[in-house]
Amino acid sequence: MSITESEEYDIRHTTVQDMSFLREWFKTKGMLHWYPPEDEELENFIRIWIGFCRYNASLTATIKKQPVGMAVLYLMPYRKVAHHAMFQIIVDPEYQKKGVGYSLIRNLKHLGKKNFSLELLHAEVLDVNPIVSLLQKLGFEEFARQEKYVKEKGKYYPRILMECEL
């Protein structure tokens, strides 16, 4: 039985109290490589992420009520573009590659379609991010690529934009 099939596993709406877990995961060595902010920009990034919990647009995966992952829908504020949203996800390194990310994204897709009438979900990732294969498995397809998107320690990394119809 996988972790996500266990009775101890649950997915709930994110709360402000989850912020400390999000901060801890982002401070894990190497984690920020996969996300846009630098260390000094991290607090603002976390506040924006957690801010979407007031709209119930963020989910937290838990095991024994302890957060092990989060995913957020960045809802669009304008009606003309409110039919799609970008999302981000993070999973505690201890629980990566154990089905938590898959479960969070599936639930986030359902949340987006049912609660926010989303038609498309977008992901923006570095092209070497291990999550790319998971996104493909969940129906996401690459629709754009931007070379030299991230510059980190003098080295450039391309990003790919992926989308999934809900």
JSON list of C-alpha atoms in Angstrom, two decimals, residues 21-129:
[
{"chain": "A", "resi": 21, "resn": "PHE", "atom": "CA", "xyz": [6.24, 24.03, 6.84]},
{"chain": "A", "resi": 22, "resn": "LEU", "atom": "CA", "xyz": [6.37, 25.78, 3.47]},
{"chain": "A", "resi": 23, "resn": "ARG", "atom": "CA", "xyz": [9.28, 27.91, 4.69]},
{"chain": "A", "resi": 24, "resn": "GLU", "atom": "CA", "xyz": [11.11, 24.85, 6.04]},
{"chain": "A", "resi": 25, "resn": "TRP", "atom": "CA", "xyz": [10.77, 22.95, 2.75]},
{"chain": "A", "resi": 26, "resn": "PHE", "atom": "CA", "xyz": [11.98, 25.90, 0.69]},
{"chain": "A", "resi": 27, "resn": "LYS", "atom": "CA", "xyz": [15.05, 26.18, 2.93]},
{"chain": "A", "resi": 28, "resn": "THR", "atom": "CA", "xyz": [16.01, 22.58, 2.19]},
{"chain": "A", "resi": 29, "resn": "LYS", "atom": "CA", "xyz": [19.36, 22.58, 0.38]},
{"chain": "A", "resi": 30, "resn": "GLY", "atom": "CA", "xyz": [18.87, 22.84, -3.37]},
{"chain": "A", "resi": 31, "resn": "MET", "atom": "CA", "xyz": [15.08, 23.32, -3.25]},
{"chain": "A", "resi": 32, "resn": "LEU", "atom": "CA", "xyz": [15.09, 26.97, -4.34]},
{"chain": "A", "resi": 33, "resn": "HIS", "atom": "CA", "xyz": [16.85, 26.00, -7.56]},
{"chain": "A", "resi": 34, "resn": "TRP", "atom": "CA", "xyz": [13.44, 24.85, -8.87]},
{"chain": "A", "resi": 35, "resn": "TYR", "atom": "CA", "xyz": [11.58, 28.05, -7.92]},
{"chain": "A", "resi": 36, "resn": "PRO", "atom": "CA", "xyz": [11.88, 31.72, -8.99]},
{"chain": "A", "resi": 37, "resn": "PRO", "atom": "CA", "xyz": [12.95, 33.50, -5.77]},
{"chain": "A", "resi": 38, "resn": "GLU", "atom": "CA", "xyz": [16.42, 34.00, -4.33]},
{"chain": "A", "resi": 39, "resn": "ASP", "atom": "CA", "xyz": [16.90, 33.59, -0.57]},
{"chain": "A", "resi": 40, "resn": "GLU", "atom": "CA", "xyz": [16.17, 37.26, 0.16]},
{"chain": "A", "resi": 41, "resn": "GLU", "atom": "CA", "xyz": [12.92, 37.10, -1.87]},
{"chain": "A", "resi": 42, "resn": "LEU", "atom": "CA", "xyz": [11.66, 33.92, -0.23]},
{"chain": "A", "resi": 43, "resn": "GLU", "atom": "CA", "xyz": [9.46, 35.48, 2.47]},
{"chain": "A", "resi": 44, "resn": "ASN", "atom": "CA", "xyz": [7.47, 37.47, -0.08]},
{"chain": "A", "resi": 45, "resn": "PHE", "atom": "CA", "xyz": [7.10, 34.37, -2.27]},
{"chain": "A", "resi": 46, "resn": "ILE", "atom": "CA", "xyz": [5.78, 32.38, 0.72]},
{"chain": "A", "resi": 47, "resn": "ARG", "atom": "CA", "xyz": [3.34, 35.16, 1.71]},
{"chain": "A", "resi": 48, "resn": "ILE", "atom": "CA", "xyz": [1.93, 35.27, -1.83]},
{"chain": "A", "resi": 49, "resn": "TRP", "atom": "CA", "xyz": [1.53, 31.46, -1.88]},
{"chain": "A", "resi": 50, "resn": "ILE", "atom": "CA", "xyz": [-0.16, 31.35, 1.54]},
{"chain": "A", "resi": 51, "resn": "GLY", "atom": "CA", "xyz": [-2.30, 34.37, 0.61]},
{"chain": "A", "resi": 52, "resn": "PHE", "atom": "CA", "xyz": [-4.30, 32.17, -1.77]},
{"chain": "A", "resi": 53, "resn": "CYS", "atom": "CA", "xyz": [-5.49, 30.05, 1.15]},
{"chain": "A", "resi": 54, "resn": "ARG", "atom": "CA", "xyz": [-8.06, 32.79, 1.89]},
{"chain": "A", "resi": 55, "resn": "TYR", "atom": "CA", "xyz": [-9.75, 31.75, -1.39]},
{"chain": "A", "resi": 56, "resn": "ASN", "atom": "CA", "xyz": [-9.39, 28.02, -0.59]},
{"chain": "A", "resi": 57, "resn": "ALA", "atom": "CA", "xyz": [-7.13, 27.82, -3.65]},
{"chain": "A", "resi": 58, "resn": "SER", "atom": "CA", "xyz": [-4.31, 25.93, -1.94]},
{"chain": "A", "resi": 59, "resn": "LEU", "atom": "CA", "xyz": [-4.18, 22.33, -0.75]},
{"chain": "A", "resi": 60, "resn": "THR", "atom": "CA", "xyz": [-2.00, 20.67, 1.88]},
{"chain": "A", "resi": 61, "resn": "ALA", "atom": "CA", "xyz": [-1.24, 16.95, 1.96]},
{"chain": "A", "resi": 62, "resn": "THR", "atom": "CA", "xyz": [-0.84, 15.51, 5.46]},
{"chain": "A", "resi": 63, "resn": "ILE", "atom": "CA", "xyz": [0.26, 12.28, 7.06]},
{"chain": "A", "resi": 64, "resn": "LYS", "atom": "CA", "xyz": [-0.91, 11.86, 10.64]},
{"chain": "A", "resi": 65, "resn": "LYS", "atom": "CA", "xyz": [-2.10, 15.50, 10.37]},
{"chain": "A", "resi": 66, "resn": "GLN", "atom": "CA", "xyz": [1.50, 16.64, 9.69]},
{"chain": "A", "resi": 67, "resn": "PRO", "atom": "CA", "xyz": [1.92, 18.61, 6.41]},
{"chain": "A", "resi": 68, "resn": "VAL", "atom": "CA", "xyz": [4.05, 16.80, 3.82]},
{"chain": "A", "resi": 69, "resn": "GLY", "atom": "CA", "xyz": [3.26, 18.81, 0.68]},
{"chain": "A", "resi": 70, "resn": "MET", "atom": "CA", "xyz": [1.35, 21.79, -0.71]},
{"chain": "A", "resi": 71, "resn": "ALA", "atom": "CA", "xyz": [0.02, 22.97, -4.04]},
{"chain": "A", "resi": 72, "resn": "VAL", "atom": "CA", "xyz": [-1.48, 26.35, -4.92]},
{"chain": "A", "resi": 73, "resn": "LEU", "atom": "CA", "xyz": [-3.63, 27.74, -7.71]},
{"chain": "A", "resi": 74, "resn": "TYR", "atom": "CA", "xyz": [-2.61, 31.27, -8.64]},
{"chain": "A", "resi": 75, "resn": "LEU", "atom": "CA", "xyz": [-6.08, 32.47, -9.60]},
{"chain": "A", "resi": 76, "resn": "MET", "atom": "CA", "xyz": [-6.37, 35.22, -12.18]},
{"chain": "A", "resi": 77, "resn": "PRO", "atom": "CA", "xyz": [-8.11, 38.41, -10.98]},
{"chain": "A", "resi": 78, "resn": "TYR", "atom": "CA", "xyz": [-9.74, 39.36, -14.32]},
{"chain": "A", "resi": 79, "resn": "ARG", "atom": "CA", "xyz": [-12.84, 37.70, -15.81]},
{"chain": "A", "resi": 80, "resn": "LYS", "atom": "CA", "xyz": [-11.41, 37.45, -19.33]},
{"chain": "A", "resi": 81, "resn": "VAL", "atom": "CA", "xyz": [-8.59, 35.22, -18.09]},
{"chain": "A", "resi": 82, "resn": "ALA", "atom": "CA", "xyz": [-10.26, 33.63, -15.05]},
{"chain": "A", "resi": 83, "resn": "HIS", "atom": "CA", "xyz": [-10.72, 30.36, -16.97]},
{"chain": "A", "resi": 84, "resn": "HIS", "atom": "CA", "xyz": [-7.09, 29.37, -16.39]},
{"chain": "A", "resi": 85, "resn": "ALA", "atom": "CA", "xyz": [-4.54, 29.45, -13.59]},
{"chain": "A", "resi": 86, "resn": "MET", "atom": "CA", "xyz": [-0.91, 28.66, -12.97]},
{"chain": "A", "resi": 87, "resn": "PHE", "atom": "CA", "xyz": [-0.04, 26.35, -10.10]},
{"chain": "A", "resi": 88, "resn": "GLN", "atom": "CA", "xyz": [2.98, 25.46, -8.02]},
{"chain": "A", "resi": 89, "resn": "ILE", "atom": "CA", "xyz": [3.68, 22.48, -5.84]},
{"chain": "A", "resi": 90, "resn": "ILE", "atom": "CA", "xyz": [6.21, 21.51, -3.21]},
{"chain": "A", "resi": 91, "resn": "VAL", "atom": "CA", "xyz": [6.62, 18.20, -1.39]},
{"chain": "A", "resi": 92, "resn": "ASP", "atom": "CA", "xyz": [8.71, 17.58, 1.70]},
{"chain": "A", "resi": 93, "resn": "PRO", "atom": "CA", "xyz": [11.90, 15.92, 0.36]},
{"chain": "A", "resi": 94, "resn": "GLU", "atom": "CA", "xyz": [11.30, 12.95, 2.67]},
{"chain": "A", "resi": 95, "resn": "TYR", "atom": "CA", "xyz": [8.01, 12.24, 0.86]},
{"chain": "A", "resi": 96, "resn": "GLN", "atom": "CA", "xyz": [8.99, 12.93, -2.75]},
{"chain": "A", "resi": 97, "resn": "LYS", "atom": "CA", "xyz": [8.49, 10.13, -5.28]},
{"chain": "A", "resi": 98, "resn": "LYS", "atom": "CA", "xyz": [5.94, 8.46, -3.01]},
{"chain": "A", "resi": 99, "resn": "GLY", "atom": "CA", "xyz": [2.72, 9.59, -4.70]},
{"chain": "A", "resi": 100, "resn": "VAL", "atom": "CA", "xyz": [2.15, 12.79, -2.70]},
{"chain": "A", "resi": 101, "resn": "GLY", "atom": "CA", "xyz": [2.83, 15.10, -5.66]},
{"chain": "A", "resi": 102, "resn": "TYR", "atom": "CA", "xyz": [0.63, 13.01, -7.96]},
{"chain": "A", "resi": 103, "resn": "SER", "atom": "CA", "xyz": [-2.19, 13.08, -5.42]},
{"chain": "A", "resi": 104, "resn": "LEU", "atom": "CA", "xyz": [-1.88, 16.82, -4.81]},
{"chain": "A", "resi": 105, "resn": "ILE", "atom": "CA", "xyz": [-1.95, 17.68, -8.52]},
{"chain": "A", "resi": 106, "resn": "ARG", "atom": "CA", "xyz": [-4.95, 15.41, -9.19]},
{"chain": "A", "resi": 107, "resn": "ASN", "atom": "CA", "xyz": [-6.83, 17.04, -6.32]},
{"chain": "A", "resi": 108, "resn": "LEU", "atom": "CA", "xyz": [-5.76, 20.52, -7.42]},
{"chain": "A", "resi": 109, "resn": "LYS", "atom": "CA", "xyz": [-7.08, 19.83, -10.94]},
{"chain": "A", "resi": 110, "resn": "HIS", "atom": "CA", "xyz": [-10.42, 18.76, -9.45]},
{"chain": "A", "resi": 111, "resn": "LEU", "atom": "CA", "xyz": [-10.52, 21.80, -7.16]},
{"chain": "A", "resi": 112, "resn": "GLY", "atom": "CA", "xyz": [-9.79, 24.12, -10.08]},
{"chain": "A", "resi": 113, "resn": "LYS", "atom": "CA", "xyz": [-12.50, 22.66, -12.29]},
{"chain": "A", "resi": 114, "resn": "LYS", "atom": "CA", "xyz": [-15.25, 22.25, -9.68]},
{"chain": "A", "resi": 115, "resn": "ASN", "atom": "CA", "xyz": [-14.71, 25.25, -7.40]},
{"chain": "A", "resi": 116, "resn": "PHE", "atom": "CA", "xyz": [-13.24, 27.86, -9.75]},
{"chain": "A", "resi": 117, "resn": "SER", "atom": "CA", "xyz": [-14.60, 26.76, -13.17]},
{"chain": "A", "resi": 118, "resn": "LEU", "atom": "CA", "xyz": [-11.07, 26.55, -14.54]},
{"chain": "A", "resi": 119, "resn": "GLU", "atom": "CA", "xyz": [-10.65, 25.14, -18.03]},
{"chain": "A", "resi": 120, "resn": "LEU", "atom": "CA", "xyz": [-6.84, 25.11, -18.19]},
{"chain": "A", "resi": 121, "resn": "LEU", "atom": "CA", "xyz": [-4.10, 24.60, -15.64]},
{"chain": "A", "resi": 122, "resn": "HIS", "atom": "CA", "xyz": [-0.57, 25.85, -16.35]},
{"chain": "A", "resi": 123, "resn": "ALA", "atom": "CA", "xyz": [2.81, 24.91, -14.92]},
{"chain": "A", "resi": 124, "resn": "GLU", "atom": "CA", "xyz": [6.07, 26.79, -15.39]},
{"chain": "A", "resi": 125, "resn": "VAL", "atom": "CA", "xyz": [9.13, 24.62, -14.70]},
{"chain": "A", "resi": 126, "resn": "LEU", "atom": "CA", "xyz": [12.81, 24.43, -15.52]},
{"chain": "A", "resi": 127, "resn": "ASP", "atom": "CA", "xyz": [13.26, 21.95, -18.34]},
{"chain": "A", "resi": 128, "resn": "VAL", "atom": "CA", "xyz": [15.43, 19.65, -16.20]},
{"chain": "A", "resi": 129, "resn": "ASN", "atom": "CA", "xyz": [12.97, 19.56, -13.29]}
]
